[in-house]
PDB file of C-alpha atoms in Angstrom:
ATOM      1  CA  PRO A   1    -113.089 -89.849-119.385  1.00 42.00           C
ATOM      2  CA  CYS A   2    -116.103 -89.414-118.019  1.00 45.00           C
ATOM      3  CA  PRO A   3    -118.379 -92.276-118.098  1.00 45.00           C
ATOM      4  CA  ALA A   4    -121.316 -89.976-119.353  1.00 42.00           C
ATOM      5  CA  GLY A   5    -119.571 -89.106-122.361  1.00 46.00           C
ATOM      6  CA  ASP A   6    -120.026 -85.398-122.460  1.00 46.00           C
ATOM      7  CA  GLU A   7    -119.564 -82.824-119.135  1.00 45.00           C
ATOM      8  CA  HIS A   8    -122.103 -80.880-119.798  1.00 42.00           C
ATOM      9  CA  ALA A   9    -124.326 -83.596-120.116  1.00 45.00           C
ATOM     10  CA  CYS A  10    -123.811 -85.373-116.472  1.00 46.00           C
ATOM     11  CA  GLY A  11    -122.061 -82.614-114.600  1.00 47.00           C
ATOM     12  CA  CYS A  12    -118.975 -84.037-113.273  1.00 46.00           C
ATOM     13  CA  GLY A  13    -117.857 -80.986-114.107  1.00 48.00           C
ATOM     14  CA  LEU A  14    -114.396 -82.176-114.928  1.00 45.00           C
ATOM     15  CA  ARG A  15    -112.673 -81.399-118.179  1.00 49.00           C
ATOM     16  CA  HIS A  16    -112.166 -83.726-120.768  1.00 48.00           C
ATOM     17  CA  VAL A  17    -108.542 -84.179-121.757  1.00 49.00           C
ATOM     18  CA  ARG A  18    -107.201 -84.795-125.175  1.00 50.00           C
ATOM     19  CA  ALA A  19    -104.127 -85.828-126.877  1.00 48.00           C
ATOM     20  CA  ALA A  20    -105.199 -82.534-129.132  1.00 49.00           C
ATOM     21  CA  ASP A  21    -104.843 -80.601-126.208  1.00 51.00           C
ATOM     22  CA  LEU A  22    -101.980 -81.640-125.345  1.00 48.00           C
ATOM     23  CA  LEU A  23     -99.777 -81.323-128.513  1.00 51.00           C
ATOM     24  CA  GLY A  24     -97.975 -77.743-127.642  1.00 54.00           C
ATOM     25  CA  ALA A  25     -97.658 -78.766-123.795  1.00 54.00           C
ATOM     26  CA  GLY A  26     -94.286 -78.112-122.511  1.00 54.00           C
ATOM     27  CA  PRO A  27     -92.779 -82.003-122.780  1.00 55.00           C
ATOM     28  CA  VAL A  28     -94.895 -82.637-126.107  1.00 50.00           C
ATOM     29  CA  ALA A  29     -93.497 -79.312-127.625  1.00 55.00           C
ATOM     30  CA  GLY A  30     -90.036 -80.175-127.379  1.00 56.00           C
ATOM     31  CA  VAL A  31     -90.842 -83.181-129.544  1.00 55.00           C
ATOM     32  CA  ARG A  32     -89.840 -82.789-133.831  1.00 60.00           C
ATOM     33  CA  ASP A  33     -91.245 -85.335-135.359  1.00 64.00           C
ATOM     34  CA  ASP A  34     -95.496 -84.562-135.611  1.00 69.00           C
ATOM     35  CA  LEU A  35     -95.656 -88.414-135.535  1.00 69.00           C
ATOM     36  CA  ALA A  36     -93.661 -88.880-132.256  1.00 69.00           C
ATOM     37  CA  ARG A  37     -95.295 -85.846-131.179  1.00 61.00           C
ATOM     38  CA  ARG A  38     -98.549 -86.773-131.176  1.00 68.00           C
ATOM     39  CA  GLU A  39     -98.065 -90.416-129.521  1.00 72.00           C
ATOM     40  CA  LEU A  40     -96.485 -88.439-127.151  1.00 66.00           C
ATOM     41  CA  ALA A  41     -99.396 -86.565-126.390  1.00 64.00           C
ATOM     42  CA  GLY A  42    -101.673 -89.300-126.693  1.00 67.00           C
ATOM     43  CA  ARG A  43    -100.005 -91.725-123.806  1.00 67.00           C
ATOM     44  CA  LEU A  44    -100.056 -88.361-121.551  1.00 66.00           C
ATOM     45  CA  ALA A  45    -103.591 -87.533-122.254  1.00 65.00           C
ATOM     46  CA  HIS A  46    -104.689 -91.502-121.665  1.00 62.00           C
ATOM     47  CA  GLN A  47    -102.592 -91.766-118.194  1.00 61.00           C
ATOM     48  CA  LEU A  48    -103.944 -88.087-117.364  1.00 63.00           C
ATOM     49  CA  LEU A  49    -107.789 -90.081-117.828  1.00 65.00           C
ATOM     50  CA  LEU A  50    -106.410 -92.643-115.909  1.00 62.00           C
ATOM     51  CA  LEU A  51    -105.494 -90.846-112.414  1.00 60.00           C
ATOM     52  CA  ARG A  52    -108.561 -88.790-112.728  1.00 62.00           C
ATOM     53  CA  GLN A  53    -110.611 -91.786-113.404  1.00 63.00           C
ATOM     54  CA  LEU A  54    -111.243 -92.134-109.475  1.00 58.00           C
ATOM     55  CA  GLU A  55    -112.075 -88.647-108.535  1.00 60.00           C
ATOM     56  CA  ILE A  56    -114.613 -88.542-111.592  1.00 58.00           C
ATOM     57  CA  GLN A  57    -116.215 -91.756-110.065  1.00 59.00           C
ATOM     58  CA  GLY A  58    -115.734 -90.963-106.591  1.00 58.00           C
ATOM     59  CA  ALA A  59    -117.445 -87.997-107.943  1.00 57.00           C
ATOM     60  CA  ILE A  60    -120.349 -89.805-108.977  1.00 55.00           C
ATOM     61  CA  LEU A  61    -120.589 -92.013-106.419  1.00 56.00           C
ATOM     62  CA  SER A  62    -121.606 -89.257-104.310  1.00 56.00           C
ATOM     63  CA  ARG A  63    -124.463 -87.634-106.397  1.00 57.00           C
ATOM     64  CA  SER A  64    -125.742 -91.565-106.779  1.00 57.00           C
ATOM     65  CA  MET A  65    -126.160 -93.518-103.652  1.00 60.00           C
ATOM     66  CA  PRO A  66    -128.705 -94.835-102.531  1.00 67.00           C
ATOM     67  CA  GLU A  67    -130.006 -93.496 -98.825  1.00 81.00           C
ATOM     68  CA  VAL A  68    -128.337 -95.809 -96.508  1.00 83.00           C
ATOM     69  CA  LYS A  69    -127.566 -94.033 -93.678  1.00 90.00           C
ATOM     70  CA  ASP A  70    -127.511 -95.946 -90.509  1.00 91.00           C
ATOM     71  CA  LYS A  71    -126.746 -98.786 -92.890  1.00 95.00           C
ATOM     72  CA  VAL A  72    -123.633-101.008 -91.933  1.00 97.00           C
ATOM     73  CA  ALA A  73    -121.355-101.954 -94.672  1.00 97.00           C
ATOM     74  CA  ILE A  74    -118.162-104.083 -95.786  1.00 98.00           C
ATOM     75  CA  VAL A  75    -116.394-103.122 -98.561  1.00 97.00           C
ATOM     76  CA  THR A  76    -113.322-105.181 -99.611  1.00 97.00           C
ATOM     77  CA  GLY A  77    -110.367-103.648-100.185  1.00 94.00           C
ATOM     78  CA  ALA A  78    -111.565-100.363 -99.425  1.00 94.00           C
ATOM     79  CA  GLY A  79    -107.520 -99.391 -98.583  1.00 92.00           C
ATOM     80  CA  ARG A  80    -106.974 -97.983-102.015  1.00 89.00           C
ATOM     81  CA  GLY A  81    -108.867 -96.724-105.856  1.00 88.00           C
ATOM     82  CA  ILE A  82    -112.380 -97.504-105.946  1.00 90.00           C
ATOM     83  CA  GLY A  83    -112.983 -99.936-103.023  1.00 92.00           C
ATOM     84  CA  ARG A  84    -111.664 -96.221-101.282  1.00 93.00           C
ATOM     85  CA  GLU A  85    -113.836 -94.607-102.589  1.00 91.00           C
ATOM     86  CA  HIS A  86    -116.506 -96.572-102.377  1.00 92.00           C
ATOM     87  CA  ALA A  87    -115.913 -96.287 -98.303  1.00 94.00           C
ATOM     88  CA  LEU A  88    -115.837 -92.874 -98.108  1.00 93.00           C
ATOM     89  CA  ALA A  89    -118.769 -92.275-100.242  1.00 91.00           C
ATOM     90  CA  PHE A  90    -120.603 -94.800 -97.463  1.00 93.00           C
ATOM     91  CA  ALA A  91    -119.071 -92.636 -94.801  1.00 93.00           C
ATOM     92  CA  ALA A  92    -120.548 -89.633 -95.952  1.00 90.00           C
ATOM     93  CA  SER A  93    -123.682 -90.370 -96.846  1.00 89.00           C
ATOM     94  CA  GLY A  94    -123.822 -91.575 -92.944  1.00 91.00           C
ATOM     95  CA  ALA A  95    -123.979 -95.373 -93.009  1.00 94.00           C
ATOM     96  CA  LYS A  96    -121.313 -97.263 -91.053  1.00 96.00           C
ATOM     97  CA  GLY A  97    -117.998 -99.013 -92.512  1.00 96.00           C
ATOM     98  CA  VAL A  98    -115.900-102.006 -92.489  1.00 97.00           C
ATOM     99  CA  VAL A  99    -113.041-101.207 -94.720  1.00 97.00           C
ATOM    100  CA  ASN A 100    -111.671-103.852 -95.238  1.00 96.00           C
ATOM    101  CA  ASP A 101    -107.764-104.458 -97.530  1.00 94.00           C
ATOM    102  CA  ILE A 102    -104.796-106.147 -95.780  1.00 89.00           C
ATOM    103  CA  GLY A 103    -102.351-104.379 -97.295  1.00 81.00           C
ATOM    104  CA  ALA A 104    -101.324-104.994-100.657  1.00 60.00           C
ATOM    105  CA  GLY A 105    -100.405-103.840-103.745  1.00 54.00           C
ATOM    106  CA  LEU A 106    -101.663-103.470-107.113  1.00 53.00           C
ATOM    107  CA  ASP A 107     -99.681-106.921-107.569  1.00 49.00           C
ATOM    108  CA  GLY A 108    -101.421-108.068-104.563  1.00 49.00           C
ATOM    109  CA  SER A 109     -98.090-108.281-102.832  1.00 54.00           C
ATOM    110  CA  ARG A 110     -97.714-107.423 -99.464  1.00 55.00           C
ATOM    111  CA  THR A 111     -96.684-103.352 -97.778  1.00 54.00           C
ATOM    112  CA  GLY A 112     -96.858-103.574 -94.621  1.00 58.00           C
ATOM    113  CA  GLU A 113     -99.040-100.626 -95.163  1.00 60.00           C
ATOM    114  CA  SER A 114    -102.406-100.146 -93.428  1.00 79.00           C
ATOM    115  CA  PRO A 115    -103.946 -98.048 -95.487  1.00 89.00           C
ATOM    116  CA  ALA A 116    -107.827 -99.355 -94.624  1.00 92.00           C
ATOM    117  CA  GLU A 117    -106.579 -96.800 -91.058  1.00 93.00           C
ATOM    118  CA  GLN A 118    -106.484 -93.853 -93.138  1.00 93.00           C
ATOM    119  CA  VAL A 119    -109.337 -94.550 -94.597  1.00 95.00           C
ATOM    120  CA  VAL A 120    -111.277 -95.380 -91.405  1.00 95.00           C
ATOM    121  CA  ALA A 121    -109.781 -91.797 -90.055  1.00 94.00           C
ATOM    122  CA  GLU A 122    -111.118 -89.896 -92.659  1.00 94.00           C
ATOM    123  CA  SER A 123    -114.589 -91.475 -92.240  1.00 93.00           C
ATOM    124  CA  VAL A 124    -114.436 -90.617 -88.734  1.00 93.00           C
ATOM    125  CA  ALA A 125    -113.132 -87.353 -89.265  1.00 90.00           C
ATOM    126  CA  ALA A 126    -116.041 -86.598 -91.348  1.00 84.00           C
ATOM    127  CA  GLY A 127    -118.667 -87.615 -89.214  1.00 83.00           C
ATOM    128  CA  GLY A 128    -118.856 -91.530 -90.407  1.00 89.00           C
ATOM    129  CA  GLU A 129    -117.690 -94.668 -87.760  1.00 95.00           C
ATOM    130  CA  ALA A 130    -115.976 -96.863 -89.615  1.00 96.00           C
ATOM    131  CA  VAL A 131    -113.431-100.044 -88.306  1.00 97.00           C
ATOM    132  CA  VAL A 132    -110.955-101.879 -90.115  1.00 96.00           C
ATOM    133  CA  ASN A 133    -110.488-104.666 -90.997  1.00 96.00           C
ATOM    134  CA  GLY A 134    -107.442-107.038 -92.441  1.00 94.00           C
ATOM    135  CA  ASP A 135    -109.086-110.283 -92.869  1.00 95.00           C
ATOM    136  CA  ASP A 136    -108.121-112.483 -96.084  1.00 95.00           C
ATOM    137  CA  VAL A 137    -111.020-112.584 -97.402  1.00 96.00           C
ATOM    138  CA  ALA A 138    -110.105-115.317 -99.841  1.00 95.00           C
ATOM    139  CA  SER A 139    -109.049-116.710 -96.657  1.00 96.00           C
ATOM    140  CA  TRP A 140    -113.009-119.064 -95.720  1.00 97.00           C
ATOM    141  CA  GLU A 141    -112.637-118.215 -91.750  1.00 97.00           C
ATOM    142  CA  GLY A 142    -111.037-114.767 -92.599  1.00 97.00           C
ATOM    143  CA  ALA A 143    -114.587-113.546 -94.570  1.00 98.00           C
ATOM    144  CA  ALA A 144    -116.508-114.946 -91.874  1.00 98.00           C
ATOM    145  CA  HIS A 145    -114.960-112.998 -89.019  1.00 98.00           C
ATOM    146  CA  LEU A 146    -115.340-109.897 -91.402  1.00 98.00           C
ATOM    147  CA  VAL A 147    -119.069-110.303 -91.977  1.00 98.00           C
ATOM    148  CA  ALA A 148    -119.289-111.387 -87.967  1.00 98.00           C
ATOM    149  CA  GLN A 149    -117.433-108.361 -87.231  1.00 98.00           C
ATOM    150  CA  ALA A 150    -119.668-106.044 -88.420  1.00 98.00           C
ATOM    151  CA  VAL A 151    -122.669-107.718 -86.754  1.00 98.00           C
ATOM    152  CA  GLU A 152    -120.341-107.174 -83.574  1.00 97.00           C
ATOM    153  CA  GLU A 153    -119.635-103.410 -83.905  1.00 96.00           C
ATOM    154  CA  PHE A 154    -123.121-102.702 -85.461  1.00 97.00           C
ATOM    155  CA  GLY A 155    -125.451-104.570 -85.049  1.00 97.00           C
ATOM    156  CA  ALA A 156    -125.974-105.266 -88.225  1.00 97.00           C
ATOM    157  CA  LEU A 157    -124.763-106.055 -91.910  1.00 97.00           C
ATOM    158  CA  ASP A 158    -127.061-104.642 -94.800  1.00 97.00           C
ATOM    159  CA  VAL A 159    -124.184-103.677 -98.109  1.00 96.00           C
ATOM    160  CA  LEU A 160    -121.281-106.324 -99.024  1.00 97.00           C
ATOM    161  CA  VAL A 161    -119.233-104.466-101.310  1.00 97.00           C
ATOM    162  CA  ASN A 162    -116.446-107.234-103.128  1.00 96.00           C
ATOM    163  CA  ASN A 163    -114.236-104.741-104.330  1.00 94.00           C
ATOM    164  CA  ALA A 164    -111.033-106.359-103.368  1.00 93.00           C
ATOM    165  CA  GLY A 165    -109.062-107.348-106.445  1.00 90.00           C
ATOM    166  CA  PHE A 166    -105.477-107.095-107.750  1.00 84.00           C
ATOM    167  CA  LEU A 167    -103.708-107.062-111.648  1.00 79.00           C
ATOM    168  CA  ARG A 168    -101.558-109.784-112.902  1.00 77.00           C
ATOM    169  CA  ASP A 169    -101.100-108.255-116.905  1.00 75.00           C
ATOM    170  CA  LYS A 170     -98.985-110.356-118.037  1.00 78.00           C
ATOM    171  CA  MET A 171     -99.663-112.523-121.637  1.00 84.00           C
ATOM    172  CA  LEU A 172    -101.098-115.766-121.812  1.00 85.00           C
ATOM    173  CA  VAL A 173     -97.584-116.815-122.632  1.00 88.00           C
ATOM    174  CA  SER A 174     -95.579-115.224-119.227  1.00 88.00           C
ATOM    175  CA  MET A 175     -98.579-115.999-116.941  1.00 88.00           C
ATOM    176  CA  SER A 176     -97.196-117.991-114.394  1.00 92.00           C
ATOM    177  CA  GLU A 177     -99.427-121.389-113.011  1.00 92.00           C
ATOM    178  CA  ASN A 178     -99.103-119.486-109.405  1.00 92.00           C
ATOM    179  CA  ASP A 179    -100.793-116.495-111.396  1.00 90.00           C
ATOM    180  CA  PHE A 180    -103.071-117.734-112.185  1.00 91.00           C
ATOM    181  CA  ASP A 181    -104.102-119.569-109.140  1.00 93.00           C
ATOM    182  CA  ASP A 182    -103.816-116.159-107.159  1.00 91.00           C
ATOM    183  CA  VAL A 183    -105.792-114.053-109.385  1.00 91.00           C
ATOM    184  CA  ILE A 184    -109.174-117.162-109.776  1.00 93.00           C
ATOM    185  CA  ARG A 185    -108.347-117.333-105.435  1.00 94.00           C
ATOM    186  CA  VAL A 186    -108.854-113.784-104.697  1.00 93.00           C
ATOM    187  CA  HIS A 187    -111.388-112.898-107.644  1.00 94.00           C
ATOM    188  CA  LEU A 188    -113.352-116.126-107.320  1.00 95.00           C
ATOM    189  CA  LYS A 189    -113.387-117.578-104.263  1.00 96.00           C
ATOM    190  CA  GLY A 190    -112.954-113.977-102.361  1.00 96.00           C
ATOM    191  CA  HIS A 191    -115.863-112.904-103.926  1.00 96.00           C
ATOM    192  CA  PHE A 192    -117.889-116.514-103.403  1.00 97.00           C
ATOM    193  CA  ALA A 193    -116.669-117.090 -99.500  1.00 98.00           C
ATOM    194  CA  MET A 194    -117.593-113.227 -98.955  1.00 97.00           C
ATOM    195  CA  LEU A 195    -121.510-114.050-101.033  1.00 97.00           C
ATOM    196  CA  ARG A 196    -121.335-117.243 -99.189  1.00 98.00           C
ATOM    197  CA  HIS A 197    -121.084-115.748 -95.320  1.00 98.00           C
ATOM    198  CA  ALA A 198    -122.943-112.616 -95.727  1.00 98.00           C
ATOM    199  CA  ALA A 199    -126.212-114.628 -97.196  1.00 97.00           C
ATOM    200  CA  ALA A 200    -126.151-117.149 -94.518  1.00 97.00           C
ATOM    201  CA  TYR A 201    -126.434-114.690 -92.412  1.00 97.00           C
ATOM    202  CA  TRP A 202    -129.206-112.352 -93.918  1.00 97.00           C
ATOM    203  CA  ARG A 203    -131.442-115.714 -94.358  1.00 96.00           C
ATOM    204  CA  GLU A 204    -130.565-116.637 -90.744  1.00 95.00           C
ATOM    205  CA  GLN A 205    -132.552-112.767 -90.659  1.00 94.00           C
ATOM    206  CA  SER A 206    -135.144-113.500 -92.394  1.00 92.00           C
ATOM    207  CA  LYS A 207    -136.240-116.526 -90.791  1.00 86.00           C
TER     208      LYS A 207
END
């Protein structure tokens, strides 16, 4: 649901869907058993809330974005989901963006797609400035190149959003060593590598 907990308090304008709202819906109303009907309504409500969460986050970002006009921002994992919304919000606020995405699915597997190109196209169509980057942020060289690209393209780097990540939703007893290593590589080393190279640039600029 809306993070503020009350649509009237936050002004998001999005109606909060509850399980009770779905009890009379087509696929739910056809279930005769009352308990099963309520369980199905609960699952459907949860799915709807997940689907709408990105829309809500995008609305909040567009209203709460600080002054970033002409600032240069890197957003990693920006081809889909919240990363995409971050990149579009920066563009709408006048920032110049480097949209990073390796074209991976939610589980981290390569899909062969380039969603970052679509995000850049939308940013440019809206009047913003943005470029695509396909580097692996968990690669030391890839992270360094991503920071260097921002500086080469736009002359500076002001903001880094470490968003890149993926899911390995498994119980402990079902998770393999490779699953664990993949998560640590992207979510820990990927964040460190990007911060390390960005911080080195900022430190040099402060001298």
